[in-house]
Each structure stands twice: as structure tokens, then as C-alpha cells.
Amino acid sequence: EMDSLQKTNKQDALEQESKPKKVKGASQMESLELYQSGKTIEDIAQLRDLKEGTIATHLSRFLKTAEVKVEDFITDARREEAMEMMRKNPDQSPYKTLNKFLTQTELMFFSAWLRLQNEE
């Protein structure tokens, strides 16, 4: 017997199958291509009718593939300062420590960059 969560997941899966299938990551690729063509995050958000945070999330995923550079979104100096603030507040989450210091976009790229440092 299926529990309600499994049922919900099954319904979600069925609903998704009935929609035209989007290639996974296609939306992120579209944001990347617009960015590479010289558009800013603000431009892309307006063009695509999405929030700037969504576009920043899309683009920050490409740090891993080096298709975008962290320096384009947060200066080395601010990144250093952010690292220093985190060292001084080791018990706080990066978000809590930095959300008043960094813009939402900077925080997004800084966090993605930090994850990559930890993977290496």
C-alpha cells in the first residue's frame, strides 16, 4: 500500500509527463547564453520574466564548469572580506554572517564558490 507521499510523488510524476518535456538545465543554459552575449543579470531577468535571484542561481551553477567566473559577480576584495567575516563567526551560517554585507547576487556566487573550494 502506498503512503500519501508516494501517491503525491506519483501524481507529480504523471503531471510532469503530460507537460511538454523540457530538457533538464535548458532554462539555465538559456540564462548562460544571454549572459555570454553581454546581458546583465537584470537584463536577463526582465527578458525572461524571472527574478534576478533565479538568474543568479542559474549562472552560479556554471562556476563549476568555469563558464562564468566568480570575479565577475563579486570582487576579490569583497570575497576576502567575506571569508574573514566567516572566520570570525565560525558558528553562524554564511547566510546569517554575510546577508547584510553582500548583495543577494554576491551571496549566491560566494556560496557557490565556497562549495567548490570545499570540494577540491
Short mmCIF file of N, CA and C in Angstrom, two decimals:
data_model
loop_
_atom_site.label_atom_id
_atom_site.label_comp_id
_atom_site.label_asym_id
_atom_site.label_seq_id
_atom_site.Cartn_x
_atom_site.Cartn_y
_atom_site.Cartn_z
N GLU A 1 0.85 -1.20 0.00
CA GLU A 1 0.00 0.00 0.00
C GLU A 1 0.89 1.25 0.00
N MET A 2 0.55 2.20 -0.85
CA MET A 2 1.36 3.42 -0.97
C MET A 2 0.97 4.42 0.11
N ASP A 3 1.98 5.05 0.70
CA ASP A 3 1.63 6.12 1.63
C ASP A 3 1.32 7.38 0.83
N SER A 4 0.80 8.39 1.51
CA SER A 4 0.32 9.57 0.79
C SER A 4 1.45 10.31 0.06
N LEU A 5 2.66 10.26 0.62
CA LEU A 5 3.79 10.94 -0.02
C LEU A 5 4.09 10.28 -1.36
N GLN A 6 4.10 8.95 -1.38
CA GLN A 6 4.37 8.24 -2.64
C GLN A 6 3.29 8.56 -3.66
N LYS A 7 2.04 8.62 -3.20
CA LYS A 7 0.94 8.96 -4.09
C LYS A 7 1.16 10.34 -4.69
N THR A 8 1.50 11.29 -3.82
CA THR A 8 1.74 12.66 -4.27
C THR A 8 2.86 12.67 -5.31
N ASN A 9 3.94 11.97 -5.01
CA ASN A 9 5.07 11.92 -5.95
C ASN A 9 4.64 11.31 -7.27
N LYS A 10 3.81 10.27 -7.19
CA LYS A 10 3.35 9.60 -8.41
C LYS A 10 2.48 10.57 -9.22
N GLN A 11 1.60 11.30 -8.53
CA GLN A 11 0.76 12.28 -9.22
C GLN A 11 1.62 13.37 -9.87
N ASP A 12 2.62 13.85 -9.11
CA ASP A 12 3.53 14.85 -9.65
C ASP A 12 4.21 14.33 -10.91
N ALA A 13 4.67 13.09 -10.83
CA ALA A 13 5.38 12.48 -11.97
C ALA A 13 4.44 12.39 -13.17
N LEU A 14 3.20 12.00 -12.94
CA LEU A 14 2.23 11.89 -14.03
C LEU A 14 1.95 13.26 -14.64
N GLU A 15 1.78 14.26 -13.78
CA GLU A 15 1.53 15.61 -14.28
C GLU A 15 2.70 16.10 -15.11
N GLN A 16 3.91 15.79 -14.65
CA GLN A 16 5.09 16.25 -15.38
C GLN A 16 5.19 15.56 -16.73
N GLU A 17 4.80 14.30 -16.78
CA GLU A 17 4.87 13.58 -18.06
C GLU A 17 3.92 14.18 -19.08
N SER A 18 2.79 14.70 -18.60
CA SER A 18 1.81 15.24 -19.55
C SER A 18 2.23 16.60 -20.10
N LYS A 19 3.13 17.28 -19.40
CA LYS A 19 3.62 18.57 -19.91
C LYS A 19 4.68 18.29 -20.97
N PRO A 20 4.85 19.22 -21.93
CA PRO A 20 5.94 19.00 -22.90
C PRO A 20 7.25 18.92 -22.13
N LYS A 21 8.05 17.94 -22.45
CA LYS A 21 9.25 17.70 -21.66
C LYS A 21 10.32 18.73 -21.97
N LYS A 22 10.79 19.38 -20.91
CA LYS A 22 11.88 20.35 -21.07
C LYS A 22 13.19 19.63 -20.79
N VAL A 23 14.19 19.93 -21.56
CA VAL A 23 15.49 19.33 -21.32
C VAL A 23 16.01 19.86 -19.98
N LYS A 24 16.50 18.96 -19.15
CA LYS A 24 17.00 19.36 -17.84
C LYS A 24 18.14 20.37 -18.02
N GLY A 25 18.02 21.50 -17.32
CA GLY A 25 19.07 22.51 -17.40
C GLY A 25 18.92 23.46 -18.59
N ALA A 26 17.86 23.30 -19.38
CA ALA A 26 17.67 24.16 -20.56
C ALA A 26 17.48 25.62 -20.15
N SER A 27 16.74 25.84 -19.07
CA SER A 27 16.50 27.20 -18.60
C SER A 27 17.81 27.84 -18.14
N GLN A 28 18.64 27.05 -17.46
CA GLN A 28 19.94 27.56 -17.01
C GLN A 28 20.83 27.89 -18.20
N MET A 29 20.81 27.01 -19.20
CA MET A 29 21.61 27.25 -20.42
C MET A 29 21.17 28.53 -21.11
N GLU A 30 19.86 28.75 -21.14
CA GLU A 30 19.33 29.96 -21.78
C GLU A 30 19.85 31.21 -21.06
N SER A 31 19.85 31.16 -19.73
CA SER A 31 20.39 32.28 -18.95
C SER A 31 21.87 32.47 -19.24
N LEU A 32 22.61 31.36 -19.32
CA LEU A 32 24.05 31.43 -19.58
C LEU A 32 24.32 32.05 -20.95
N GLU A 33 23.57 31.61 -21.96
CA GLU A 33 23.79 32.13 -23.31
C GLU A 33 23.52 33.64 -23.37
N LEU A 34 22.46 34.07 -22.69
CA LEU A 34 22.16 35.51 -22.65
C LEU A 34 23.27 36.26 -21.92
N TYR A 35 23.76 35.68 -20.84
CA TYR A 35 24.86 36.32 -20.09
C TYR A 35 26.11 36.41 -20.96
N GLN A 36 26.41 35.33 -21.67
CA GLN A 36 27.60 35.31 -22.52
C GLN A 36 27.47 36.28 -23.69
N SER A 37 26.23 36.60 -24.05
CA SER A 37 26.03 37.56 -25.14
C SER A 37 26.15 39.00 -24.64
N GLY A 38 26.47 39.18 -23.36
CA GLY A 38 26.70 40.52 -22.83
C GLY A 38 25.59 41.10 -21.98
N LYS A 39 24.55 40.32 -21.75
CA LYS A 39 23.43 40.80 -20.93
C LYS A 39 23.77 40.70 -19.44
N THR A 40 23.22 41.64 -18.66
CA THR A 40 23.40 41.59 -17.20
C THR A 40 22.33 40.68 -16.59
N ILE A 41 22.51 40.35 -15.32
CA ILE A 41 21.50 39.56 -14.61
C ILE A 41 20.15 40.27 -14.65
N GLU A 42 20.16 41.61 -14.46
CA GLU A 42 18.92 42.39 -14.51
C GLU A 42 18.25 42.26 -15.88
N ASP A 43 19.07 42.41 -16.94
CA ASP A 43 18.55 42.30 -18.32
C ASP A 43 17.87 40.95 -18.52
N ILE A 44 18.58 39.90 -18.13
CA ILE A 44 18.11 38.53 -18.35
C ILE A 44 16.81 38.30 -17.58
N ALA A 45 16.76 38.78 -16.34
CA ALA A 45 15.56 38.62 -15.51
C ALA A 45 14.36 39.28 -16.19
N GLN A 46 14.57 40.49 -16.73
CA GLN A 46 13.48 41.19 -17.41
C GLN A 46 13.07 40.46 -18.69
N LEU A 47 14.05 40.08 -19.48
CA LEU A 47 13.77 39.38 -20.73
C LEU A 47 13.00 38.09 -20.51
N ARG A 48 13.39 37.35 -19.49
CA ARG A 48 12.83 36.02 -19.27
C ARG A 48 11.67 36.04 -18.28
N ASP A 49 11.36 37.22 -17.75
CA ASP A 49 10.29 37.37 -16.77
C ASP A 49 10.53 36.44 -15.57
N LEU A 50 11.76 36.48 -15.07
CA LEU A 50 12.13 35.71 -13.89
C LEU A 50 12.76 36.66 -12.88
N LYS A 51 12.90 36.21 -11.66
CA LYS A 51 13.54 37.03 -10.62
C LYS A 51 15.05 37.02 -10.82
N GLU A 52 15.69 38.12 -10.41
CA GLU A 52 17.15 38.20 -10.52
C GLU A 52 17.83 37.08 -9.74
N GLY A 53 17.25 36.74 -8.59
CA GLY A 53 17.81 35.64 -7.79
C GLY A 53 17.83 34.33 -8.54
N THR A 54 16.79 34.11 -9.34
CA THR A 54 16.71 32.88 -10.15
C THR A 54 17.82 32.85 -11.18
N ILE A 55 18.03 33.99 -11.84
CA ILE A 55 19.08 34.07 -12.86
C ILE A 55 20.45 33.89 -12.21
N ALA A 56 20.65 34.51 -11.05
CA ALA A 56 21.92 34.36 -10.33
C ALA A 56 22.15 32.89 -9.98
N THR A 57 21.09 32.21 -9.55
CA THR A 57 21.20 30.78 -9.24
C THR A 57 21.61 30.01 -10.49
N HIS A 58 20.93 30.30 -11.60
CA HIS A 58 21.27 29.63 -12.87
C HIS A 58 22.76 29.81 -13.16
N LEU A 59 23.20 31.08 -13.17
CA LEU A 59 24.56 31.38 -13.58
C LEU A 59 25.60 30.83 -12.60
N SER A 60 25.27 30.85 -11.30
CA SER A 60 26.25 30.38 -10.30
C SER A 60 26.56 28.90 -10.48
N ARG A 61 25.63 28.16 -11.10
CA ARG A 61 25.87 26.73 -11.34
C ARG A 61 27.01 26.52 -12.34
N PHE A 62 27.29 27.54 -13.14
CA PHE A 62 28.32 27.40 -14.18
C PHE A 62 29.72 27.78 -13.68
N LEU A 63 29.84 28.09 -12.39
CA LEU A 63 31.18 28.30 -11.82
C LEU A 63 31.95 26.98 -11.92
N LYS A 64 31.22 25.90 -11.67
CA LYS A 64 31.81 24.56 -11.66
C LYS A 64 32.44 24.22 -13.02
N THR A 65 31.80 24.66 -14.09
CA THR A 65 32.30 24.34 -15.43
C THR A 65 33.20 25.46 -15.96
N ALA A 66 33.41 26.49 -15.14
CA ALA A 66 34.25 27.65 -15.49
C ALA A 66 33.68 28.45 -16.67
N GLU A 67 32.38 28.31 -16.91
CA GLU A 67 31.75 29.10 -17.98
C GLU A 67 31.41 30.51 -17.48
N VAL A 68 31.36 30.68 -16.17
CA VAL A 68 31.30 32.02 -15.59
C VAL A 68 32.38 32.07 -14.51
N LYS A 69 32.85 33.28 -14.23
CA LYS A 69 33.91 33.45 -13.22
C LYS A 69 33.34 34.17 -12.00
N VAL A 70 33.72 33.71 -10.84
CA VAL A 70 33.22 34.33 -9.61
C VAL A 70 33.57 35.82 -9.55
N GLU A 71 34.75 36.18 -10.09
CA GLU A 71 35.21 37.58 -10.07
C GLU A 71 34.26 38.52 -10.81
N ASP A 72 33.49 37.98 -11.75
CA ASP A 72 32.56 38.82 -12.50
C ASP A 72 31.37 39.25 -11.64
N PHE A 73 31.17 38.58 -10.52
CA PHE A 73 29.98 38.85 -9.71
C PHE A 73 30.30 39.34 -8.30
N ILE A 74 31.52 39.06 -7.84
CA ILE A 74 31.95 39.55 -6.53
C ILE A 74 33.46 39.77 -6.59
N THR A 75 33.90 40.96 -6.23
CA THR A 75 35.33 41.27 -6.35
C THR A 75 36.15 40.42 -5.39
N ASP A 76 37.42 40.26 -5.72
CA ASP A 76 38.33 39.51 -4.85
C ASP A 76 38.36 40.12 -3.45
N ALA A 77 38.37 41.45 -3.41
CA ALA A 77 38.44 42.15 -2.11
C ALA A 77 37.22 41.82 -1.25
N ARG A 78 36.05 41.86 -1.85
CA ARG A 78 34.82 41.55 -1.09
C ARG A 78 34.78 40.07 -0.71
N ARG A 79 35.31 39.23 -1.57
CA ARG A 79 35.35 37.80 -1.26
C ARG A 79 36.29 37.55 -0.07
N GLU A 80 37.44 38.23 -0.08
CA GLU A 80 38.38 38.13 1.04
C GLU A 80 37.74 38.59 2.35
N GLU A 81 37.05 39.73 2.26
CA GLU A 81 36.38 40.28 3.44
C GLU A 81 35.32 39.33 3.96
N ALA A 82 34.58 38.73 3.04
CA ALA A 82 33.53 37.78 3.42
C ALA A 82 34.15 36.56 4.11
N MET A 83 35.28 36.09 3.58
CA MET A 83 35.97 34.94 4.19
C MET A 83 36.40 35.29 5.62
N GLU A 84 36.91 36.50 5.78
CA GLU A 84 37.37 36.97 7.09
C GLU A 84 36.20 37.01 8.08
N MET A 85 35.06 37.54 7.62
CA MET A 85 33.86 37.61 8.47
C MET A 85 33.43 36.21 8.89
N MET A 86 33.53 35.27 7.97
CA MET A 86 33.15 33.89 8.29
C MET A 86 34.10 33.27 9.30
N ARG A 87 35.40 33.58 9.16
CA ARG A 87 36.38 33.06 10.12
C ARG A 87 36.08 33.58 11.53
N LYS A 88 35.61 34.83 11.60
CA LYS A 88 35.30 35.43 12.91
C LYS A 88 33.99 34.91 13.49
N ASN A 89 33.13 34.36 12.66
CA ASN A 89 31.83 33.84 13.11
C ASN A 89 31.65 32.39 12.68
N PRO A 90 32.52 31.50 13.17
CA PRO A 90 32.50 30.12 12.65
C PRO A 90 31.21 29.36 12.96
N ASP A 91 30.47 29.82 13.97
CA ASP A 91 29.26 29.08 14.35
C ASP A 91 28.02 29.53 13.58
N GLN A 92 28.15 30.63 12.85
CA GLN A 92 26.99 31.14 12.10
C GLN A 92 27.03 30.64 10.67
N SER A 93 25.84 30.50 10.07
CA SER A 93 25.79 30.12 8.66
C SER A 93 26.34 31.28 7.83
N PRO A 94 26.93 30.96 6.66
CA PRO A 94 27.42 32.04 5.79
C PRO A 94 26.32 33.07 5.51
N TYR A 95 25.09 32.58 5.32
CA TYR A 95 23.99 33.50 5.01
C TYR A 95 23.80 34.50 6.15
N LYS A 96 23.73 33.97 7.38
CA LYS A 96 23.49 34.83 8.54
C LYS A 96 24.64 35.82 8.72
N THR A 97 25.85 35.35 8.50
CA THR A 97 27.03 36.20 8.67
C THR A 97 27.10 37.28 7.60
N LEU A 98 26.72 36.95 6.38
CA LEU A 98 27.02 37.81 5.23
C LEU A 98 25.84 38.53 4.59
N ASN A 99 24.61 38.18 4.98
CA ASN A 99 23.47 38.72 4.21
C ASN A 99 23.32 40.23 4.31
N LYS A 100 23.93 40.86 5.31
CA LYS A 100 23.86 42.33 5.38
C LYS A 100 25.05 42.97 4.66
N PHE A 101 26.10 42.17 4.45
CA PHE A 101 27.33 42.67 3.83
C PHE A 101 27.30 42.50 2.31
N LEU A 102 26.84 41.35 1.85
CA LEU A 102 26.82 41.06 0.41
C LEU A 102 25.42 41.25 -0.17
N THR A 103 25.36 41.59 -1.44
CA THR A 103 24.07 41.63 -2.12
C THR A 103 23.61 40.18 -2.30
N GLN A 104 22.35 40.00 -2.65
CA GLN A 104 21.82 38.65 -2.85
C GLN A 104 22.63 37.92 -3.93
N THR A 105 22.94 38.62 -5.01
CA THR A 105 23.70 38.02 -6.10
C THR A 105 25.11 37.66 -5.65
N GLU A 106 25.77 38.57 -4.94
CA GLU A 106 27.12 38.28 -4.45
C GLU A 106 27.10 37.06 -3.53
N LEU A 107 26.10 37.01 -2.66
CA LEU A 107 25.98 35.91 -1.71
C LEU A 107 25.80 34.57 -2.44
N MET A 108 25.00 34.61 -3.48
CA MET A 108 24.74 33.41 -4.29
C MET A 108 26.05 32.89 -4.91
N PHE A 109 26.82 33.78 -5.50
CA PHE A 109 28.07 33.38 -6.15
C PHE A 109 29.14 33.02 -5.13
N PHE A 110 29.16 33.76 -4.03
CA PHE A 110 30.13 33.46 -2.97
C PHE A 110 29.87 32.05 -2.42
N SER A 111 28.61 31.74 -2.15
CA SER A 111 28.26 30.42 -1.61
C SER A 111 28.61 29.30 -2.58
N ALA A 112 28.31 29.52 -3.85
CA ALA A 112 28.62 28.51 -4.88
C ALA A 112 30.14 28.32 -4.98
N TRP A 113 30.86 29.43 -4.93
CA TRP A 113 32.32 29.40 -4.99
C TRP A 113 32.89 28.66 -3.79
N LEU A 114 32.32 28.94 -2.61
CA LEU A 114 32.76 28.31 -1.37
C LEU A 114 32.57 26.79 -1.44
N ARG A 115 31.41 26.37 -1.95
CA ARG A 115 31.16 24.92 -2.10
C ARG A 115 32.21 24.28 -2.98
N LEU A 116 32.57 24.96 -4.06
CA LEU A 116 33.59 24.42 -4.97
C LEU A 116 34.94 24.31 -4.28
N GLN A 117 35.28 25.31 -3.45
CA GLN A 117 36.56 25.26 -2.71
C GLN A 117 36.58 24.04 -1.81
N ASN A 118 35.44 23.78 -1.18
CA ASN A 118 35.37 22.66 -0.24
C ASN A 118 35.41 21.31 -0.93
N GLU A 119 35.02 21.28 -2.21
CA GLU A 119 35.05 20.02 -2.96
C GLU A 119 36.45 19.67 -3.41
N GLU A 120 37.29 20.70 -3.59
CA GLU A 120 38.63 20.45 -4.15
C GLU A 120 39.55 19.74 -3.16
#
